[in-house]
Amino acid sequence: MNVNVFIGIIMILSFLGMVWYCVKGLNLMVGFAVMATFWTALALVGNSISPNSAMEGKSFIDVLTYVYADGPAGYAKSILVNVFFGAFFGRVLVETGIASTLIRKVVELGGDKPRITMGLLCIVTAIIFMSMTGIGPVISIAVIVLPIMLSLGVPAPVAMFSFMGSIMAGIFGNIVNFKQYQTIYAGFNPAAENYTYNDYFQMGVICMVVALVVVLIVANIFMSKKAAHAWAAKSFTVSDNAPAISWISVILPVLGVVVFQIPIILGFCLAGIYALITTGKLKGTYSDICRLFAKLFTDGSIDVAPMIGFLLTLSMFNNAAAYAAPYFTAILGGFVPRSALVLALIFAILTPLGFFRGPLNLVGCGTAILAVVIAALPDAPVAFLYPLFAITTIAPQHLDITQSWVAWGFGYTKVSTKDYMKMSIPTGWIVGFICCILAFVLYGGLM
């Protein structure tokens, strides 16, 4: 048997083992570090027997440096800073009361009509999470939204599903998540560095709308006439409300990037300062203001700390996947379709493989498949291929029981995973299917 094929088979088996590991909900940070080491070791052994094109001209130390140093360093440069500032902005929206005020205003607008109120809450939540990121802000919003839904008689599984689904919809347009997936893609195709959020924005907004519509349709189908839960929405006074002039800060980072094309970090900072000024929180002495900014940034950093650790080991796995790609290509390369339509249909049909950090999930095992696809289709336009991988990552991942805030939601609402997955898995598949077809319609002609 050819050495490359033999090593490829071992890597595929380990790949399936990693999928099982993710499904079991074991520690992903440690898992991806182990996988990065295993694949690097296998590639080094393979290279000593038969030259690996990805290792050409590189010494043993160069290979280790690329996996364990260049990988995390590249992430720190291009994404981690964005994550921290995004988390800072999320904390600003929470601490100023802007996010909670928007939610309360929506409840007042919806009145005592559960379906209308649920729909309005989902729309506002999706808009909020176009900018916010991290489990801290999610929980801060959840402890407001979920009791309101439950007090209106929305069944707990439906309330949890619709809230998590609206976050998923917002993530399609989230700037920080875009940068995260772009960085992963650029690790295999540097051309992705020239693919900007502005280029993606149209697709992101379309997918966001599709996701919201599907989530609300599924939620309404599963709505029943059960009696209201014994939960009561917290009562608020007018003084709790953030002034209307501050509400626009929720979408200011997105507007700054799309309309004025300013750097996203500057956008987060300016939007955060605007929110603090218009809510009257930016007051006191210079030292007081400095302490406020330090606290907001620290709290935001704590919110995303577990995610940062995971992303750093994921970056090692990504770079190890670059060395593993020739072995995967030796087995799977011939199966990658050259037709844009066929490629889009395959992604649409296989969208469920993005659940449980599976082989179509870029924040999971999908980087190996990305490496194979790019190796087989080196000239495939980023504008077409990037949305396909983003769709099969976002739609399943942010409804998945392995997502940190979804796991938290089970404990908070006492919803069973079975009841939740009856809605989440079909929804993720439907959203992914529709969006992949739309990606072909919009960008398939570029291929």
Short mmCIF file of C-alpha atoms in Angstrom, two decimals:
data_model
loop_
_atom_site.label_atom_id
_atom_site.label_comp_id
_atom_site.label_asym_id
_atom_site.label_seq_id
_atom_site.Cartn_x
_atom_site.Cartn_y
_atom_site.Cartn_z
CA MET A 1 0.00 0.00 0.00
CA ASN A 2 1.22 3.52 -0.82
CA VAL A 3 2.70 5.23 2.27
CA ASN A 4 0.66 8.40 1.74
CA VAL A 5 -2.56 6.38 1.51
CA PHE A 6 -1.67 4.37 4.62
CA ILE A 7 -0.95 7.49 6.68
CA GLY A 8 -4.07 9.11 5.22
CA ILE A 9 -6.18 6.21 6.48
CA ILE A 10 -4.71 6.55 9.98
CA MET A 11 -5.44 10.29 9.91
CA ILE A 12 -9.02 9.73 8.78
CA LEU A 13 -9.53 7.23 11.61
CA SER A 14 -8.11 9.72 14.11
CA PHE A 15 -10.34 12.37 12.52
CA LEU A 16 -13.40 10.20 13.20
CA GLY A 17 -12.10 9.68 16.73
CA MET A 18 -11.97 13.45 17.15
CA VAL A 19 -15.57 13.73 15.99
CA TRP A 20 -16.55 11.14 18.62
CA TYR A 21 -14.53 13.10 21.21
CA CYS A 22 -16.46 16.28 20.35
CA VAL A 23 -19.83 14.50 20.46
CA LYS A 24 -19.01 13.22 23.97
CA GLY A 25 -18.53 16.85 25.06
CA LEU A 26 -14.97 16.36 26.30
CA ASN A 27 -12.52 19.25 26.67
CA LEU A 28 -11.96 20.68 23.18
CA MET A 29 -8.89 22.75 24.04
CA VAL A 30 -6.97 19.66 25.15
CA GLY A 31 -8.44 17.53 22.36
CA PHE A 32 -7.27 19.79 19.55
CA ALA A 33 -3.81 20.16 21.11
CA VAL A 34 -3.48 16.35 21.17
CA MET A 35 -4.74 16.05 17.59
CA ALA A 36 -2.31 18.73 16.41
CA THR A 37 0.55 16.79 17.98
CA PHE A 38 -0.59 13.44 16.59
CA TRP A 39 -1.00 14.74 13.02
CA THR A 40 2.31 16.59 13.12
CA ALA A 41 4.08 13.44 14.32
CA LEU A 42 2.42 11.32 11.61
CA ALA A 43 3.33 13.86 8.92
CA LEU A 44 6.95 13.93 10.10
CA VAL A 45 7.12 10.13 9.97
CA GLY A 46 5.54 10.12 6.53
CA ASN A 47 7.93 12.81 5.29
CA SER A 48 10.92 10.72 6.41
CA ILE A 49 9.68 7.88 4.19
CA SER A 50 8.20 9.78 1.26
CA PRO A 51 8.63 13.57 0.85
CA ASN A 52 5.62 15.61 1.96
CA SER A 53 5.13 18.57 -0.39
CA ALA A 54 3.90 20.74 2.50
CA MET A 55 7.19 20.17 4.37
CA GLU A 56 9.51 20.81 1.44
CA GLY A 57 12.54 22.83 2.52
CA LYS A 58 11.57 22.79 6.18
CA SER A 59 13.61 21.38 9.03
CA PHE A 60 12.20 19.48 12.01
CA ILE A 61 12.30 22.67 14.10
CA ASP A 62 10.64 24.66 11.30
CA VAL A 63 7.73 22.24 11.32
CA LEU A 64 7.31 22.46 15.10
CA THR A 65 7.58 26.25 14.95
CA TYR A 66 4.88 26.46 12.30
CA VAL A 67 2.44 24.36 14.35
CA TYR A 68 3.11 25.46 17.92
CA ALA A 69 4.35 29.05 17.50
CA ASP A 70 3.24 30.47 14.17
CA GLY A 71 -0.28 29.09 14.57
CA PRO A 72 -1.15 30.79 17.89
CA ALA A 73 0.86 33.90 16.95
CA GLY A 74 -1.07 34.28 13.71
CA TYR A 75 -4.35 34.05 15.58
CA ALA A 76 -3.20 36.56 18.18
CA LYS A 77 -2.41 39.04 15.43
CA SER A 78 -5.55 38.73 13.37
CA ILE A 79 -8.40 37.54 15.57
CA LEU A 80 -7.75 37.45 19.31
CA VAL A 81 -7.52 41.23 19.57
CA ASN A 82 -10.84 41.51 17.75
CA VAL A 83 -12.36 38.96 20.12
CA PHE A 84 -11.22 40.90 23.19
CA PHE A 85 -12.52 44.22 21.92
CA GLY A 86 -15.77 42.58 20.82
CA ALA A 87 -16.17 41.16 24.32
CA PHE A 88 -15.41 44.61 25.77
CA PHE A 89 -18.19 46.12 23.66
CA GLY A 90 -20.55 43.35 24.72
CA ARG A 91 -19.88 44.23 28.34
CA VAL A 92 -20.58 47.90 27.60
CA LEU A 93 -24.02 47.03 26.17
CA VAL A 94 -24.79 44.93 29.24
CA GLU A 95 -23.48 47.34 31.90
CA THR A 96 -25.12 50.43 30.39
CA GLY A 97 -28.47 48.67 30.24
CA ILE A 98 -28.85 49.29 26.51
CA ALA A 99 -29.40 45.63 25.63
CA SER A 100 -31.91 45.06 28.43
CA THR A 101 -33.76 48.29 27.59
CA LEU A 102 -34.23 47.22 23.97
CA ILE A 103 -35.60 43.90 25.15
CA ARG A 104 -38.04 45.53 27.58
CA LYS A 105 -39.28 47.92 24.89
CA VAL A 106 -39.93 44.96 22.62
CA VAL A 107 -41.94 43.26 25.37
CA GLU A 108 -44.03 46.41 25.80
CA LEU A 109 -44.63 46.47 22.04
CA GLY A 110 -45.63 42.79 21.90
CA GLY A 111 -47.93 43.02 24.90
CA ASP A 112 -49.46 39.76 26.11
CA LYS A 113 -49.31 38.02 22.73
CA PRO A 114 -46.70 35.24 23.18
CA ARG A 115 -46.02 34.55 19.50
CA ILE A 116 -45.61 38.22 18.57
CA THR A 117 -43.46 38.96 21.61
CA MET A 118 -41.30 35.90 20.97
CA GLY A 119 -40.78 36.99 17.36
CA LEU A 120 -39.85 40.54 18.33
CA LEU A 121 -37.46 39.30 21.03
CA CYS A 122 -35.75 37.02 18.52
CA ILE A 123 -35.31 39.87 16.02
CA VAL A 124 -33.78 42.19 18.64
CA THR A 125 -31.55 39.41 19.99
CA ALA A 126 -30.25 38.67 16.48
CA ILE A 127 -29.43 42.35 15.92
CA ILE A 128 -27.67 42.60 19.29
CA PHE A 129 -25.48 39.59 18.51
CA MET A 130 -24.27 41.05 15.24
CA SER A 131 -21.78 42.85 17.51
CA MET A 132 -21.75 41.10 20.89
CA THR A 133 -19.73 37.98 21.59
CA GLY A 134 -18.89 35.68 24.49
CA ILE A 135 -20.83 33.55 26.95
CA GLY A 136 -21.05 36.38 29.52
CA PRO A 137 -23.18 38.69 27.33
CA VAL A 138 -25.26 35.70 26.19
CA ILE A 139 -26.13 34.78 29.77
CA SER A 140 -26.77 38.42 30.66
CA ILE A 141 -29.36 38.67 27.89
CA ALA A 142 -30.73 35.16 28.45
CA VAL A 143 -31.66 35.81 32.10
CA ILE A 144 -33.87 38.65 30.85
CA VAL A 145 -35.34 37.12 27.70
CA LEU A 146 -36.05 33.56 28.87
CA PRO A 147 -38.08 34.45 32.00
CA ILE A 148 -40.15 36.87 29.90
CA MET A 149 -40.97 34.16 27.35
CA LEU A 150 -41.76 31.64 30.06
CA SER A 151 -43.98 34.10 31.94
CA LEU A 152 -46.01 34.55 28.73
CA GLY A 153 -46.60 30.81 28.53
CA VAL A 154 -44.04 29.91 25.87
CA PRO A 155 -42.98 26.28 26.57
CA ALA A 156 -39.45 26.06 27.97
CA PRO A 157 -38.01 24.02 25.05
CA VAL A 158 -39.43 26.52 22.54
CA ALA A 159 -38.22 29.51 24.56
CA MET A 160 -34.69 28.15 24.80
CA PHE A 161 -34.61 27.06 21.15
CA SER A 162 -35.92 30.37 19.79
CA PHE A 163 -33.43 32.37 21.88
CA MET A 164 -30.46 30.23 20.84
CA GLY A 165 -31.69 30.28 17.25
CA SER A 166 -31.83 34.07 17.24
CA ILE A 167 -28.23 34.20 18.47
CA MET A 168 -27.31 31.85 15.62
CA ALA A 169 -29.00 34.21 13.16
CA GLY A 170 -27.09 37.20 14.54
CA ILE A 171 -23.76 35.36 14.32
CA PHE A 172 -24.19 35.20 10.53
CA GLY A 173 -23.58 38.94 10.53
CA ASN A 174 -21.16 39.06 13.48
CA ILE A 175 -17.92 40.84 12.63
CA VAL A 176 -15.77 38.98 15.16
CA ASN A 177 -16.95 35.59 13.94
CA PHE A 178 -16.35 36.62 10.34
CA LYS A 179 -12.75 37.49 11.19
CA GLN A 180 -12.32 34.20 13.03
CA TYR A 181 -13.44 32.07 10.06
CA GLN A 182 -11.55 34.28 7.60
CA THR A 183 -8.33 33.68 9.55
CA ILE A 184 -8.87 29.91 9.47
CA TYR A 185 -9.48 30.04 5.70
CA ALA A 186 -6.46 32.28 5.09
CA GLY A 187 -4.25 29.67 6.76
CA PHE A 188 -4.80 27.51 3.67
CA ASN A 189 -5.39 30.19 1.05
CA PRO A 190 -3.76 33.61 1.65
CA ALA A 191 -6.16 35.15 -0.87
CA ALA A 192 -8.78 35.09 1.89
CA GLU A 193 -6.94 37.95 3.61
CA ASN A 194 -8.26 40.23 0.85
CA TYR A 195 -11.83 39.02 1.39
CA THR A 196 -13.36 41.62 3.71
CA TYR A 197 -16.43 41.85 5.90
CA ASN A 198 -17.86 44.27 3.35
CA ASP A 199 -17.52 41.56 0.67
CA TYR A 200 -19.32 39.09 2.93
CA PHE A 201 -21.92 41.48 4.38
CA GLN A 202 -24.64 40.85 1.77
CA MET A 203 -24.43 37.08 2.23
CA GLY A 204 -24.30 37.45 6.00
CA VAL A 205 -27.45 39.57 6.17
CA ILE A 206 -29.33 37.25 3.79
CA CYS A 207 -28.40 34.21 5.91
CA MET A 208 -29.38 36.10 9.06
CA VAL A 209 -32.86 36.78 7.68
CA VAL A 210 -33.26 33.20 6.44
CA ALA A 211 -32.19 31.84 9.83
CA LEU A 212 -34.60 34.09 11.73
CA VAL A 213 -37.53 33.13 9.51
CA VAL A 214 -36.82 29.40 9.82
CA VAL A 215 -36.29 29.60 13.60
CA LEU A 216 -39.56 31.45 14.10
CA ILE A 217 -41.50 29.07 11.84
CA VAL A 218 -40.16 26.03 13.70
CA ALA A 219 -40.75 27.66 17.10
CA ASN A 220 -44.35 28.47 16.21
CA ILE A 221 -44.96 24.94 14.95
CA PHE A 222 -43.77 23.53 18.28
CA MET A 223 -45.70 26.07 20.33
CA SER A 224 -48.46 24.44 22.37
CA LYS A 225 -51.27 25.70 24.59
CA LYS A 226 -49.65 24.58 27.82
CA ALA A 227 -50.25 26.68 30.87
CA ALA A 228 -47.83 29.48 31.64
CA HIS A 229 -44.80 28.53 33.67
CA ALA A 230 -44.42 29.75 37.23
CA TRP A 231 -41.81 32.27 36.14
CA ALA A 232 -42.31 35.98 36.45
CA ALA A 233 -40.60 38.62 34.36
CA LYS A 234 -38.76 41.13 36.51
CA SER A 235 -40.50 44.45 36.80
CA PHE A 236 -38.52 47.51 35.84
CA THR A 237 -38.91 51.17 36.47
CA VAL A 238 -38.50 53.88 33.88
CA SER A 239 -35.20 54.87 35.48
CA ASP A 240 -33.82 51.47 34.46
CA ASN A 241 -34.17 52.35 30.79
CA ALA A 242 -31.24 53.55 28.72
CA PRO A 243 -32.13 56.68 26.70
CA ALA A 244 -33.32 56.16 23.14
CA ILE A 245 -30.35 58.06 21.72
CA SER A 246 -28.06 55.28 23.02
CA TRP A 247 -29.87 52.39 21.32
CA ILE A 248 -28.14 52.86 17.96
CA SER A 249 -24.84 51.90 19.59
CA VAL A 250 -25.88 48.24 19.17
CA ILE A 251 -25.26 48.41 15.42
CA LEU A 252 -22.64 51.19 15.32
CA PRO A 253 -19.67 48.79 14.91
CA VAL A 254 -21.34 47.20 11.88
CA LEU A 255 -22.26 50.57 10.40
CA GLY A 256 -18.72 51.82 10.97
CA VAL A 257 -17.21 48.95 9.02
CA VAL A 258 -19.80 48.72 6.22
CA VAL A 259 -20.55 52.42 5.65
CA PHE A 260 -17.36 54.19 6.70
CA GLN A 261 -14.93 51.26 6.34
CA ILE A 262 -13.16 52.02 9.61
CA PRO A 263 -11.13 49.29 11.40
CA ILE A 264 -13.37 47.09 13.50
CA ILE A 265 -11.38 47.63 16.72
CA LEU A 266 -11.82 51.39 16.35
CA GLY A 267 -15.50 50.73 15.64
CA PHE A 268 -15.91 48.81 18.89
CA CYS A 269 -14.09 51.53 20.86
CA LEU A 270 -16.07 54.43 19.36
CA ALA A 271 -19.39 52.61 19.77
CA GLY A 272 -18.51 51.74 23.36
CA ILE A 273 -17.59 55.33 24.19
CA TYR A 274 -20.78 56.59 22.55
CA ALA A 275 -22.85 54.12 24.59
CA LEU A 276 -21.18 55.17 27.84
CA ILE A 277 -21.60 58.89 27.12
CA THR A 278 -25.25 58.71 26.04
CA THR A 279 -26.22 56.60 29.05
CA GLY A 280 -24.39 58.87 31.48
CA LYS A 281 -21.99 56.16 32.60
CA LEU A 282 -18.85 58.01 31.51
CA LYS A 283 -18.56 60.30 34.50
CA GLY A 284 -16.37 60.96 37.50
CA THR A 285 -12.68 61.75 37.69
CA TYR A 286 -10.11 60.69 35.15
CA SER A 287 -9.12 57.84 37.48
CA ASP A 288 -12.75 56.74 37.78
CA ILE A 289 -13.12 56.60 34.01
CA CYS A 290 -9.87 54.64 33.67
CA ARG A 291 -11.08 52.14 36.27
CA LEU A 292 -14.38 51.80 34.40
CA PHE A 293 -12.65 50.97 31.11
CA ALA A 294 -10.27 48.56 32.87
CA LYS A 295 -13.21 46.79 34.53
CA LEU A 296 -15.21 46.50 31.29
CA PHE A 297 -12.21 45.15 29.40
CA THR A 298 -11.33 42.74 32.21
CA ASP A 299 -14.88 41.44 32.53
CA GLY A 300 -15.08 41.06 28.75
CA SER A 301 -11.79 39.17 28.70
CA ILE A 302 -13.07 36.78 31.38
CA ASP A 303 -16.17 36.16 29.28
CA VAL A 304 -14.11 34.94 26.32
CA ALA A 305 -11.11 33.42 28.14
CA PRO A 306 -12.21 29.77 27.64
CA MET A 307 -12.87 30.49 23.97
CA ILE A 308 -9.41 32.05 23.59
CA GLY A 309 -7.71 28.95 24.98
CA PHE A 310 -9.72 26.81 22.58
CA LEU A 311 -8.90 29.06 19.59
CA LEU A 312 -5.18 28.92 20.33
CA THR A 313 -5.10 25.12 20.28
CA LEU A 314 -7.42 25.14 17.27
CA SER A 315 -4.84 27.28 15.46
CA MET A 316 -2.23 24.58 16.17
CA PHE A 317 -4.61 21.99 14.74
CA ASN A 318 -5.19 24.20 11.66
CA ASN A 319 -1.47 24.42 10.93
CA ALA A 320 -1.02 20.70 11.57
CA ALA A 321 -3.84 20.14 9.07
CA ALA A 322 -1.74 21.91 6.43
CA TYR A 323 0.88 19.15 6.80
CA ALA A 324 -1.85 16.49 6.91
CA ALA A 325 -3.57 17.79 3.76
CA PRO A 326 -1.42 15.83 1.25
CA TYR A 327 -2.39 12.56 2.96
CA PHE A 328 -6.11 13.43 3.01
CA THR A 329 -5.86 14.56 -0.60
CA ALA A 330 -4.29 11.25 -1.59
CA ILE A 331 -7.52 9.53 -0.50
CA LEU A 332 -10.25 12.15 -0.77
CA GLY A 333 -8.94 14.58 -3.36
CA GLY A 334 -10.53 12.74 -6.27
CA PHE A 335 -13.96 13.02 -4.67
CA VAL A 336 -14.02 16.83 -4.50
CA PRO A 337 -16.43 18.04 -7.22
CA ARG A 338 -15.29 20.72 -9.68
CA SER A 339 -18.82 21.98 -10.35
CA ALA A 340 -20.05 24.93 -8.25
CA LEU A 341 -23.60 23.55 -8.26
CA VAL A 342 -22.57 20.07 -7.14
CA LEU A 343 -20.29 21.53 -4.47
CA ALA A 344 -23.09 23.72 -3.12
CA LEU A 345 -25.53 20.80 -3.12
CA ILE A 346 -23.07 18.59 -1.24
CA PHE A 347 -22.55 21.27 1.43
CA ALA A 348 -26.32 21.80 1.62
CA ILE A 349 -27.09 18.10 2.03
CA LEU A 350 -24.23 17.48 4.47
CA THR A 351 -24.86 20.55 6.65
CA PRO A 352 -25.68 18.31 9.68
CA LEU A 353 -22.00 17.26 9.66
CA GLY A 354 -21.35 20.67 11.17
CA PHE A 355 -23.07 19.59 14.40
CA PHE A 356 -20.94 18.26 17.27
CA ARG A 357 -17.84 20.06 15.89
CA GLY A 358 -17.94 17.70 12.93
CA PRO A 359 -16.13 17.61 9.56
CA LEU A 360 -17.91 20.64 8.07
CA ASN A 361 -17.41 22.85 11.13
CA LEU A 362 -14.46 25.24 10.89
CA VAL A 363 -14.44 25.60 14.69
CA GLY A 364 -14.09 21.85 14.92
CA CYS A 365 -12.82 19.14 12.61
CA GLY A 366 -13.68 21.06 9.44
CA THR A 367 -10.25 22.58 8.91
CA ALA A 368 -8.96 19.26 7.58
CA ILE A 369 -11.77 19.15 5.00
CA LEU A 370 -11.10 22.81 4.16
CA ALA A 371 -7.45 21.92 3.50
CA VAL A 372 -8.48 19.08 1.19
CA VAL A 373 -11.02 21.18 -0.73
CA ILE A 374 -8.58 24.06 -1.23
CA ALA A 375 -5.81 21.63 -2.27
CA ALA A 376 -8.17 20.07 -4.84
CA LEU A 377 -9.60 23.43 -5.96
CA PRO A 378 -6.75 25.94 -5.55
CA ASP A 379 -8.43 28.46 -7.86
CA ALA A 380 -11.88 28.29 -6.27
CA PRO A 381 -13.06 31.86 -5.53
CA VAL A 382 -13.04 32.78 -1.85
CA ALA A 383 -16.30 34.70 -2.36
CA PHE A 384 -18.04 31.39 -3.12
CA LEU A 385 -16.18 28.85 -0.99
CA TYR A 386 -15.92 30.93 2.19
CA PRO A 387 -19.71 31.36 2.58
CA LEU A 388 -20.24 27.60 2.16
CA PHE A 389 -17.91 26.78 5.05
CA ALA A 390 -19.24 29.69 7.14
CA ILE A 391 -22.81 28.45 6.65
CA THR A 392 -22.07 24.83 7.61
CA THR A 393 -20.22 26.16 10.66
CA ILE A 394 -22.61 28.82 11.96
CA ALA A 395 -26.00 27.18 11.37
CA PRO A 396 -25.21 23.90 13.21
CA GLN A 397 -22.61 25.16 15.70
CA HIS A 398 -24.68 27.87 17.36
CA LEU A 399 -27.63 25.54 17.85
CA ASP A 400 -25.41 22.68 19.00
CA ILE A 401 -25.43 21.14 22.47
CA THR A 402 -21.61 21.43 22.48
CA GLN A 403 -21.89 25.24 22.35
CA SER A 404 -21.08 26.64 25.79
CA TRP A 405 -24.13 28.87 26.17
CA VAL A 406 -26.47 26.17 24.87
CA ALA A 407 -25.09 23.81 27.52
CA TRP A 408 -25.67 26.55 30.11
CA GLY A 409 -29.24 26.97 28.85
CA PHE A 410 -30.08 23.33 29.63
CA GLY A 411 -29.20 23.86 33.27
CA TYR A 412 -31.03 27.18 33.48
CA THR A 413 -34.30 26.14 31.82
CA LYS A 414 -34.26 22.43 32.82
CA VAL A 415 -35.00 21.56 29.18
CA SER A 416 -33.99 18.06 28.06
CA THR A 417 -31.49 17.73 25.22
CA LYS A 418 -33.95 15.46 23.39
CA ASP A 419 -36.72 18.07 23.34
CA TYR A 420 -34.27 20.74 22.25
CA MET A 421 -32.65 18.71 19.46
CA LYS A 422 -36.04 17.88 17.95
CA MET A 423 -36.06 21.53 16.89
CA SER A 424 -32.37 22.45 16.65
CA ILE A 425 -31.08 19.76 14.28
CA PRO A 426 -33.83 20.08 11.63
CA THR A 427 -33.55 23.88 11.85
CA GLY A 428 -29.78 23.90 11.41
CA TRP A 429 -30.13 21.60 8.41
CA ILE A 430 -32.89 23.66 6.77
CA VAL A 431 -31.05 26.95 7.31
CA GLY A 432 -27.81 25.46 5.99
CA PHE A 433 -29.52 23.96 2.95
CA ILE A 434 -31.27 27.18 1.94
CA CYS A 435 -28.23 29.36 2.52
CA CYS A 436 -25.86 27.06 0.59
CA ILE A 437 -28.19 27.19 -2.41
CA LEU A 438 -28.37 30.98 -2.11
CA ALA A 439 -24.55 31.10 -2.00
CA PHE A 440 -24.52 29.25 -5.32
CA VAL A 441 -27.12 31.58 -6.82
CA LEU A 442 -25.17 34.67 -5.77
CA TYR A 443 -21.56 33.55 -6.21
CA GLY A 444 -21.51 30.19 -8.00
CA GLY A 445 -20.91 31.94 -11.32
CA LEU A 446 -17.49 33.08 -10.09
CA MET A 447 -16.18 29.51 -10.11
#
